[in-house]
Amino acid sequence: MNETEIESIAQSSLPLMNPVTPEMIRQAGDLARLPKKAVVYDIGCGNATLLALWHRAFGITGIGIEQRHESVIRARQACASAGKKITIIEGDAAVWKPESPADCTAAIGSAFIFGGSVESLPHLASITKPGGTIVLGDRYWQTDRVPPEFAVQWSEIPTEYGLIAAARDFGLTLNGVIRASPADHDTYESAIWRNCSDWLTANPDHPEREEMEEYLCRIQDEYLVYGREAFGWACWIFVKGE
């Protein structure tokens, strides 16, 4: 069982695969000032909850790109009522190239496919119209004094100031931030642990059961030992220069 298969099981019941709520996603759309019938690209769209919410709330049209087949199926189901206004593409979002730039490009918890949140910014900007918005959701170090034994494991994660400084260098202006609370993060992590535990209960004789047990212990230790204290999670809304 590879890491992608394990993560698909761990996140199977989550409409949003990050410590973010539907209310936060709606607020991000408000801060992005989505115009009527805005075109939105959701990079690594997961279950397409963002696209479905924004279509209902703002009337957007959009494209979601997702590599995991199970998530693609759930994404298409979530956006079925939108008809042809929302398209879900199964493929590698890191190499996908649209025919034209979007009014808004979102990457919620998917910047890792570009090597991290800072590295994702030039790509996201390249597929966004001048004057358009980028909604980036990801983790950040809450302090630059993270113990080295922790920081070395997550070298792609910046401090929030480091991310914003990099965004300015790429010609982006920060227009808003929506921050997950510790309770949001606890709820998200607990849901993942529960999914893993449910799978273990339902598969007592699975030949790869030990891998799931190791994964569950590892992610719990990472979160409880340092993750909850050291990591923050937020959605930042950037505007691309004209």
CSV table of N, CA and C in Angstrom, one decimal, residues 29-176:
chain,number,residue,atom,x,y,z
A,29,GLY,N,-14.1,33.3,-1.0
A,29,GLY,CA,-14.8,33.8,-2.2
A,29,GLY,C,-15.2,35.3,-2.1
A,30,ASP,N,-15.7,35.6,-0.9
A,30,ASP,CA,-16.0,37.0,-0.7
A,30,ASP,C,-14.8,37.9,-0.8
A,31,LEU,N,-13.7,37.5,-0.1
A,31,LEU,CA,-12.5,38.3,-0.1
A,31,LEU,C,-11.9,38.4,-1.5
A,32,ALA,N,-12.1,37.3,-2.3
A,32,ALA,CA,-11.6,37.3,-3.7
A,32,ALA,C,-12.4,38.2,-4.6
A,33,ARG,N,-13.5,38.7,-4.1
A,33,ARG,CA,-14.4,39.6,-4.9
A,33,ARG,C,-14.7,38.9,-6.3
A,34,LEU,N,-15.2,37.7,-6.2
A,34,LEU,CA,-15.4,37.0,-7.5
A,34,LEU,C,-16.5,37.7,-8.3
A,35,PRO,N,-16.2,38.0,-9.5
A,35,PRO,CA,-17.2,38.7,-10.3
A,35,PRO,C,-18.3,37.7,-10.8
A,36,LYS,N,-19.4,38.2,-11.2
A,36,LYS,CA,-20.5,37.3,-11.7
A,36,LYS,C,-19.9,36.5,-12.8
A,37,LYS,N,-20.2,35.2,-12.8
A,37,LYS,CA,-19.7,34.2,-13.8
A,37,LYS,C,-18.2,34.2,-13.9
A,38,ALA,N,-17.5,34.4,-12.8
A,38,ALA,CA,-16.1,34.3,-12.8
A,38,ALA,C,-15.6,32.9,-13.2
A,39,VAL,N,-14.5,32.8,-13.9
A,39,VAL,CA,-13.9,31.5,-14.2
A,39,VAL,C,-12.9,31.2,-13.2
A,40,VAL,N,-13.0,30.0,-12.5
A,40,VAL,CA,-12.1,29.6,-11.4
A,40,VAL,C,-11.4,28.3,-11.8
A,41,TYR,N,-10.1,28.3,-11.6
A,41,TYR,CA,-9.4,27.0,-11.7
A,41,TYR,C,-9.0,26.5,-10.2
A,42,ASP,N,-9.4,25.3,-9.9
A,42,ASP,CA,-9.1,24.7,-8.6
A,42,ASP,C,-8.0,23.7,-8.8
A,43,ILE,N,-6.8,24.0,-8.4
A,43,ILE,CA,-5.6,23.1,-8.7
A,43,ILE,C,-5.5,22.1,-7.6
A,44,GLY,N,-5.6,20.8,-7.9
A,44,GLY,CA,-5.7,19.8,-6.9
A,44,GLY,C,-7.0,19.9,-6.1
A,45,CYS,N,-8.1,19.7,-6.8
A,45,CYS,CA,-9.4,20.1,-6.3
A,45,CYS,C,-9.9,19.2,-5.3
A,46,GLY,N,-9.3,18.0,-5.1
A,46,GLY,CA,-9.9,17.0,-4.1
A,46,GLY,C,-11.3,16.7,-4.5
A,47,ASN,N,-12.2,16.8,-3.5
A,47,ASN,CA,-13.6,16.5,-3.8
A,47,ASN,C,-14.4,17.6,-4.4
A,48,ALA,N,-13.7,18.7,-4.8
A,48,ALA,CA,-14.4,19.8,-5.5
A,48,ALA,C,-15.4,20.5,-4.6
A,49,THR,N,-15.2,20.5,-3.3
A,49,THR,CA,-16.1,21.2,-2.4
A,49,THR,C,-16.1,22.7,-2.7
A,50,LEU,N,-14.9,23.2,-2.9
A,50,LEU,CA,-14.7,24.7,-3.2
A,50,LEU,C,-15.5,25.1,-4.4
A,51,LEU,N,-15.3,24.3,-5.5
A,51,LEU,CA,-16.0,24.7,-6.7
A,51,LEU,C,-17.6,24.6,-6.6
A,52,ALA,N,-18.0,23.6,-5.9
A,52,ALA,CA,-19.5,23.4,-5.7
A,52,ALA,C,-20.0,24.5,-4.8
A,53,LEU,N,-19.3,24.9,-3.8
A,53,LEU,CA,-19.7,26.0,-2.9
A,53,LEU,C,-19.7,27.3,-3.6
A,54,TRP,N,-18.7,27.6,-4.4
A,54,TRP,CA,-18.6,28.9,-5.1
A,54,TRP,C,-19.6,29.0,-6.2
A,55,HIS,N,-19.9,27.8,-6.8
A,55,HIS,CA,-20.9,27.9,-7.9
A,55,HIS,C,-22.3,28.2,-7.3
A,56,ARG,N,-22.6,27.7,-6.2
A,56,ARG,CA,-23.9,28.0,-5.6
A,56,ARG,C,-23.9,29.4,-5.0
A,57,ALA,N,-22.8,29.8,-4.4
A,57,ALA,CA,-22.8,31.1,-3.8
A,57,ALA,C,-22.6,32.3,-4.7
A,58,PHE,N,-21.8,32.1,-5.8
A,58,PHE,CA,-21.3,33.2,-6.6
A,58,PHE,C,-21.7,33.0,-8.1
A,59,GLY,N,-22.1,31.8,-8.5
A,59,GLY,CA,-22.5,31.6,-9.9
A,59,GLY,C,-21.2,31.4,-10.7
A,60,ILE,N,-20.1,30.9,-10.2
A,60,ILE,CA,-18.9,30.8,-10.9
A,60,ILE,C,-19.0,29.6,-11.9
A,61,THR,N,-18.2,29.7,-13.0
A,61,THR,CA,-17.9,28.5,-13.8
A,61,THR,C,-16.5,28.1,-13.4
A,62,GLY,N,-16.1,26.8,-13.7
A,62,GLY,CA,-14.7,26.5,-13.3
A,62,GLY,C,-14.3,25.1,-13.8
A,63,ILE,N,-13.0,24.9,-13.5
A,63,ILE,CA,-12.3,23.6,-13.8
A,63,ILE,C,-11.6,23.2,-12.6
A,64,GLY,N,-11.7,21.9,-12.2
A,64,GLY,CA,-11.0,21.3,-11.2
A,64,GLY,C,-10.1,20.3,-11.7
A,65,ILE,N,-8.8,20.2,-11.3
A,65,ILE,CA,-7.9,19.2,-11.7
A,65,ILE,C,-7.5,18.4,-10.5
A,66,GLU,N,-7.6,17.1,-10.6
A,66,GLU,CA,-7.3,16.2,-9.5
A,66,GLU,C,-6.8,14.9,-10.0
A,67,GLN,N,-5.7,14.3,-9.4
A,67,GLN,CA,-5.1,13.1,-9.8
A,67,GLN,C,-5.6,11.9,-9.2
A,68,ARG,N,-6.2,11.9,-8.0
A,68,ARG,CA,-6.6,10.7,-7.4
A,68,ARG,C,-8.0,10.3,-7.9
A,69,HIS,N,-8.1,9.1,-8.4
A,69,HIS,CA,-9.3,8.7,-9.1
A,69,HIS,C,-10.6,8.7,-8.2
A,70,GLU,N,-10.4,8.3,-6.9
A,70,GLU,CA,-11.5,8.3,-6.0
A,70,GLU,C,-12.0,9.7,-5.8
A,71,SER,N,-11.1,10.6,-5.7
A,71,SER,CA,-11.5,12.0,-5.4
A,71,SER,C,-12.2,12.6,-6.7
A,72,VAL,N,-11.8,12.2,-7.8
A,72,VAL,CA,-12.4,12.7,-9.1
A,72,VAL,C,-13.8,12.2,-9.1
A,73,ILE,N,-14.1,11.0,-8.8
A,73,ILE,CA,-15.5,10.5,-8.8
A,73,ILE,C,-16.3,11.3,-7.8
A,74,ARG,N,-15.8,11.6,-6.6
A,74,ARG,CA,-16.6,12.3,-5.6
A,74,ARG,C,-16.7,13.8,-6.1
A,75,ALA,N,-15.7,14.3,-6.7
A,75,ALA,CA,-15.8,15.7,-7.2
A,75,ALA,C,-16.9,15.8,-8.3
A,76,ARG,N,-16.9,14.9,-9.2
A,76,ARG,CA,-18.0,15.0,-10.2
A,76,ARG,C,-19.4,14.8,-9.6
A,77,GLN,N,-19.5,14.0,-8.6
A,77,GLN,CA,-20.8,13.9,-7.9
A,77,GLN,C,-21.2,15.2,-7.2
A,78,ALA,N,-20.2,15.8,-6.6
A,78,ALA,CA,-20.4,17.1,-5.8
A,78,ALA,C,-20.9,18.2,-6.8
A,79,CYS,N,-20.4,18.2,-8.0
A,79,CYS,CA,-20.6,19.3,-9.0
A,79,CYS,C,-21.7,18.9,-10.0
A,80,ALA,N,-22.3,17.8,-9.8
A,80,ALA,CA,-23.3,17.3,-10.9
A,80,ALA,C,-24.4,18.3,-11.1
A,81,SER,N,-24.8,19.0,-10.1
A,81,SER,CA,-26.0,19.9,-10.3
A,81,SER,C,-25.5,21.2,-11.1
A,82,ALA,N,-24.2,21.4,-11.2
A,82,ALA,CA,-23.7,22.6,-12.0
A,82,ALA,C,-23.7,22.3,-13.4
A,83,GLY,N,-23.9,21.0,-13.8
A,83,GLY,CA,-23.9,20.7,-15.3
A,83,GLY,C,-22.6,21.0,-15.9
A,84,LYS,N,-22.6,21.6,-17.1
A,84,LYS,CA,-21.4,21.9,-17.8
A,84,LYS,C,-20.6,23.1,-17.3
A,85,LYS,N,-21.1,23.7,-16.3
A,85,LYS,CA,-20.4,24.9,-15.8
A,85,LYS,C,-19.2,24.6,-15.0
A,86,ILE,N,-19.2,23.3,-14.4
A,86,ILE,CA,-18.0,22.9,-13.7
A,86,ILE,C,-17.5,21.6,-14.4
A,87,THR,N,-16.2,21.6,-14.7
A,87,THR,CA,-15.6,20.5,-15.3
A,87,THR,C,-14.5,19.9,-14.4
A,88,ILE,N,-14.5,18.6,-14.2
A,88,ILE,CA,-13.4,18.0,-13.4
A,88,ILE,C,-12.5,17.2,-14.3
A,89,ILE,N,-11.3,17.5,-14.3
A,89,ILE,CA,-10.3,16.8,-15.1
A,89,ILE,C,-9.5,15.8,-14.2
A,90,GLU,N,-9.3,14.6,-14.6
A,90,GLU,CA,-8.5,13.7,-13.9
A,90,GLU,C,-7.1,13.7,-14.5
A,91,GLY,N,-6.1,14.2,-13.8
A,91,GLY,CA,-4.8,14.3,-14.3
A,91,GLY,C,-3.9,15.0,-13.3
A,92,ASP,N,-2.6,15.3,-13.7
A,92,ASP,CA,-1.6,15.9,-12.9
A,92,ASP,C,-1.7,17.4,-13.0
A,93,ALA,N,-2.2,18.0,-12.0
A,93,ALA,CA,-2.4,19.5,-12.0
A,93,ALA,C,-1.0,20.2,-12.2
A,94,ALA,N,0.1,19.6,-11.8
A,94,ALA,CA,1.4,20.3,-11.9
A,94,ALA,C,1.8,20.6,-13.4
A,95,VAL,N,1.2,19.8,-14.3
A,95,VAL,CA,1.6,20.0,-15.7
A,95,VAL,C,0.4,20.4,-16.6
A,96,TRP,N,-0.8,20.6,-16.0
A,96,TRP,CA,-2.0,21.0,-16.7
A,96,TRP,C,-1.8,22.4,-17.2
A,97,LYS,N,-2.2,22.7,-18.4
A,97,LYS,CA,-2.1,24.1,-18.9
A,97,LYS,C,-3.5,24.5,-19.5
A,98,PRO,N,-4.1,25.5,-19.0
A,98,PRO,CA,-5.4,25.9,-19.5
A,98,PRO,C,-5.3,26.7,-20.8
A,99,GLU,N,-6.4,26.8,-21.5
A,99,GLU,CA,-6.4,27.5,-22.8
A,99,GLU,C,-6.3,29.0,-22.6
A,100,SER,N,-6.8,29.5,-21.5
A,100,SER,CA,-6.8,30.9,-21.1
A,100,SER,C,-6.7,31.1,-19.6
A,101,PRO,N,-6.2,32.3,-19.1
A,101,PRO,CA,-6.1,32.5,-17.7
A,101,PRO,C,-7.4,32.6,-17.0
A,102,ALA,N,-7.5,32.4,-15.7
A,102,ALA,CA,-8.7,32.5,-14.9
A,102,ALA,C,-8.9,33.8,-14.2
A,103,ASP,N,-10.1,34.1,-13.8
A,103,ASP,CA,-10.3,35.2,-12.9
A,103,ASP,C,-9.8,34.9,-11.5
A,104,CYS,N,-9.8,33.7,-11.1
A,104,CYS,CA,-9.3,33.3,-9.8
A,104,CYS,C,-8.8,31.9,-9.9
A,105,THR,N,-7.6,31.7,-9.3
A,105,THR,CA,-7.0,30.3,-9.2
A,105,THR,C,-6.9,30.0,-7.8
A,106,ALA,N,-7.3,28.8,-7.4
A,106,ALA,CA,-7.3,28.3,-6.0
A,106,ALA,C,-6.4,27.1,-5.9
A,107,ALA,N,-5.6,27.0,-4.8
A,107,ALA,CA,-4.9,25.8,-4.5
A,107,ALA,C,-5.0,25.7,-3.0
A,108,ILE,N,-5.9,24.8,-2.6
A,108,ILE,CA,-6.2,24.6,-1.1
A,108,ILE,C,-5.5,23.3,-0.7
A,109,GLY,N,-4.4,23.4,0.0
A,109,GLY,CA,-3.7,22.2,0.4
A,109,GLY,C,-3.0,21.4,-0.7
A,110,SER,N,-2.9,22.0,-1.8
A,110,SER,CA,-2.3,21.3,-3.0
A,110,SER,C,-1.0,21.9,-3.5
A,111,ALA,N,-0.4,22.9,-2.8
A,111,ALA,CA,0.8,23.5,-3.3
A,111,ALA,C,2.0,22.6,-3.3
A,112,PHE,N,1.9,21.5,-2.5
A,112,PHE,CA,3.0,20.5,-2.4
A,112,PHE,C,3.3,19.9,-3.8
A,113,ILE,N,2.4,19.9,-4.7
A,113,ILE,CA,2.6,19.4,-6.1
A,113,ILE,C,3.6,20.2,-6.8
A,114,PHE,N,3.8,21.4,-6.4
A,114,PHE,CA,4.8,22.3,-7.0
A,114,PHE,C,6.1,22.4,-6.2
A,115,GLY,N,6.1,21.7,-5.1
A,115,GLY,CA,7.3,21.8,-4.2
A,115,GLY,C,7.1,22.6,-2.9
A,116,GLY,N,5.9,23.2,-2.8
A,116,GLY,CA,5.6,24.0,-1.6
A,116,GLY,C,4.8,25.2,-2.0
A,117,SER,N,4.4,25.9,-0.9
A,117,SER,CA,3.5,27.1,-1.2
A,117,SER,C,4.2,28.2,-1.9
A,118,VAL,N,5.5,28.5,-1.5
A,118,VAL,CA,6.2,29.6,-2.2
A,118,VAL,C,6.5,29.2,-3.7
A,119,GLU,N,6.9,28.0,-3.9
A,119,GLU,CA,7.1,27.5,-5.3
A,119,GLU,C,5.9,27.5,-6.1
A,120,SER,N,4.7,27.4,-5.5
A,120,SER,CA,3.5,27.3,-6.3
A,120,SER,C,3.1,28.7,-6.9
A,121,LEU,N,3.5,29.8,-6.2
A,121,LEU,CA,3.0,31.1,-6.6
A,121,LEU,C,3.3,31.5,-8.0
A,122,PRO,N,4.5,31.3,-8.6
A,122,PRO,CA,4.6,31.7,-10.0
A,122,PRO,C,3.8,30.9,-10.9
A,123,HIS,N,3.6,29.7,-10.6
A,123,HIS,CA,2.7,28.9,-11.5
A,123,HIS,C,1.3,29.3,-11.4
A,124,LEU,N,0.8,29.5,-10.2
A,124,LEU,CA,-0.6,30.0,-10.0
A,124,LEU,C,-0.8,31.4,-10.7
A,125,ALA,N,0.2,32.2,-10.5
A,125,ALA,CA,0.1,33.6,-11.2
A,125,ALA,C,0.1,33.4,-12.7
A,126,SER,N,0.8,32.5,-13.2
A,126,SER,CA,0.9,32.3,-14.7
A,126,SER,C,-0.4,32.0,-15.3
A,127,ILE,N,-1.4,31.4,-14.6
A,127,ILE,CA,-2.6,30.9,-15.2
A,127,ILE,C,-3.8,31.8,-14.6
A,128,THR,N,-3.4,33.0,-14.1
A,128,THR,CA,-4.4,33.9,-13.5
A,128,THR,C,-4.3,35.2,-14.3
A,129,LYS,N,-5.5,35.8,-14.6
A,129,LYS,CA,-5.5,37.1,-15.4
A,129,LYS,C,-4.9,38.2,-14.6
A,130,PRO,N,-4.3,39.2,-15.2
A,130,PRO,CA,-3.8,40.4,-14.5
A,130,PRO,C,-5.0,41.0,-13.8
A,131,GLY,N,-4.9,41.4,-12.6
A,131,GLY,CA,-6.0,41.9,-11.8
A,131,GLY,C,-6.8,40.8,-11.1
A,132,GLY,N,-6.5,39.5,-11.5
A,132,GLY,CA,-7.3,38.4,-10.9
A,132,GLY,C,-6.7,38.0,-9.5
A,133,THR,N,-7.3,37.0,-8.9
A,133,THR,CA,-7.0,36.6,-7.6
A,133,THR,C,-6.5,35.2,-7.5
A,134,ILE,N,-5.7,35.0,-6.5
A,134,ILE,CA,-5.1,33.7,-6.2
A,134,ILE,C,-5.5,33.4,-4.7
A,135,VAL,N,-6.2,32.2,-4.5
A,135,VAL,CA,-6.5,31.8,-3.1
A,135,VAL,C,-5.6,30.6,-2.8
A,136,LEU,N,-4.7,30.8,-1.9
A,136,LEU,CA,-3.8,29.7,-1.5
A,136,LEU,C,-4.0,29.3,-0.1
A,137,GLY,N,-4.3,28.0,0.1
A,137,GLY,CA,-4.5,27.5,1.5
A,137,GLY,C,-3.4,26.5,1.8
A,138,ASP,N,-2.7,26.7,2.9
A,138,ASP,CA,-1.6,25.8,3.2
A,138,ASP,C,-1.1,26.0,4.7
A,139,ARG,N,-0.2,25.2,5.1
A,139,ARG,CA,0.5,25.3,6.4
A,139,ARG,C,1.6,26.3,6.4
A,140,TYR,N,1.9,26.8,7.5
A,140,TYR,CA,3.1,27.7,7.7
A,140,TYR,C,3.6,27.5,9.1
A,141,TRP,N,4.9,27.8,9.3
A,141,TRP,CA,5.5,27.8,10.6
A,141,TRP,C,5.0,29.0,11.3
A,142,GLN,N,4.5,28.8,12.6
A,142,GLN,CA,4.1,30.0,13.3
A,142,GLN,C,5.2,30.8,13.9
A,143,THR,N,6.4,30.2,13.9
A,143,THR,CA,7.6,30.9,14.4
A,143,THR,C,8.8,30.5,13.5
A,144,ASP,N,9.8,31.4,13.4
A,144,ASP,CA,11.0,31.0,12.8
A,144,ASP,C,12.0,30.3,13.7
A,145,ARG,N,11.6,30.0,14.9
A,145,ARG,CA,12.4,29.3,15.9
A,145,ARG,C,12.0,27.9,16.1
A,146,VAL,N,11.6,27.2,15.0
A,146,VAL,CA,11.2,25.8,15.1
A,146,VAL,C,12.4,24.9,15.3
A,147,PRO,N,12.4,24.0,16.3
A,147,PRO,CA,13.5,23.1,16.5
A,147,PRO,C,14.0,22.5,15.2
A,148,PRO,N,15.3,22.4,14.9
A,148,PRO,CA,15.8,21.9,13.7
A,148,PRO,C,15.4,20.5,13.3
A,149,GLU,N,15.2,19.7,14.4
A,149,GLU,CA,14.8,18.3,14.1
A,149,GLU,C,13.4,18.2,13.5
A,150,PHE,N,12.6,19.2,13.7
A,150,PHE,CA,11.3,19.3,13.2
A,150,PHE,C,11.3,20.0,11.8
A,151,ALA,N,12.0,21.1,11.7
A,151,ALA,CA,12.1,21.9,10.5
A,151,ALA,C,12.7,21.2,9.3
A,152,VAL,N,13.6,20.3,9.6
A,152,VAL,CA,14.3,19.6,8.5
A,152,VAL,C,13.4,18.7,7.8
A,153,GLN,N,12.3,18.2,8.5
A,153,GLN,CA,11.4,17.3,7.9
A,153,GLN,C,10.4,17.9,7.0
A,154,TRP,N,10.3,19.3,7.1
A,154,TRP,CA,9.3,20.0,6.3
A,154,TRP,C,10.0,21.3,5.8
A,155,SER,N,11.0,21.0,5.0
A,155,SER,CA,11.8,22.2,4.5
A,155,SER,C,11.0,23.0,3.5
A,156,GLU,N,9.9,22.5,2.9
A,156,GLU,CA,9.1,23.2,1.9
A,156,GLU,C,8.1,24.2,2.6
A,157,ILE,N,8.0,24.1,3.9
A,157,ILE,CA,7.0,25.0,4.6
A,157,ILE,C,7.6,26.3,5.1
A,158,PRO,N,7.1,27.4,4.7
A,158,PRO,CA,7.7,28.7,5.1
A,158,PRO,C,7.0,29.2,6.3
A,159,THR,N,7.6,30.3,6.9
A,159,THR,CA,6.9,31.1,7.8
A,159,THR,C,5.9,31.9,7.1
A,160,GLU,N,4.9,32.4,7.7
A,160,GLU,CA,3.9,33.3,7.0
A,160,GLU,C,4.6,34.5,6.4
A,161,TYR,N,5.5,35.1,7.2
A,161,TYR,CA,6.1,36.3,6.6
A,161,TYR,C,7.0,35.9,5.4
A,162,GLY,N,7.6,34.8,5.4
A,162,GLY,CA,8.4,34.4,4.3
A,162,GLY,C,7.6,34.2,3.1
A,163,LEU,N,6.4,33.6,3.3
A,163,LEU,CA,5.5,33.4,2.1
A,163,LEU,C,5.0,34.7,1.6
A,164,ILE,N,4.6,35.7,2.4
A,164,ILE,CA,4.1,36.9,1.9
A,164,ILE,C,5.2,37.7,1.2
A,165,ALA,N,6.4,37.7,1.8
A,165,ALA,CA,7.5,38.4,1.2
A,165,ALA,C,7.8,37.8,-0.2
A,166,ALA,N,7.7,36.5,-0.4
A,166,ALA,CA,7.9,35.9,-1.7
A,166,ALA,C,6.8,36.3,-2.6
A,167,ALA,N,5.6,36.3,-2.2
A,167,ALA,CA,4.5,36.7,-3.0
A,167,ALA,C,4.7,38.1,-3.6
A,168,ARG,N,5.1,39.0,-2.7
A,168,ARG,CA,5.4,40.4,-3.2
A,168,ARG,C,6.4,40.4,-4.3
A,169,ASP,N,7.5,39.6,-4.1
A,169,ASP,CA,8.5,39.5,-5.2
A,169,ASP,C,7.9,39.0,-6.5
A,170,PHE,N,6.9,38.2,-6.5
A,170,PHE,CA,6.2,37.7,-7.7
A,170,PHE,C,5.1,38.7,-8.2
A,171,GLY,N,5.0,39.8,-7.6
A,171,GLY,CA,4.1,40.8,-8.1
A,171,GLY,C,2.7,40.6,-7.6
A,172,LEU,N,2.5,40.0,-6.4
A,172,LEU,CA,1.2,39.7,-5.8
A,172,LEU,C,1.0,40.5,-4.6
A,173,THR,N,-0.2,41.0,-4.4
A,173,THR,CA,-0.5,41.8,-3.2
A,173,THR,C,-1.5,41.0,-2.3
A,174,LEU,N,-1.2,40.9,-1.1
A,174,LEU,CA,-2.0,40.3,-0.1
A,174,LEU,C,-3.3,41.1,0.2
A,175,ASN,N,-4.5,40.5,-0.1
A,175,ASN,CA,-5.7,41.3,0.2
A,175,ASN,C,-6.5,40.7,1.3
A,176,GLY,N,-6.1,39.6,1.9
A,176,GLY,CA,-6.9,39.0,3.0
A,176,GLY,C,-6.3,37.7,3.5
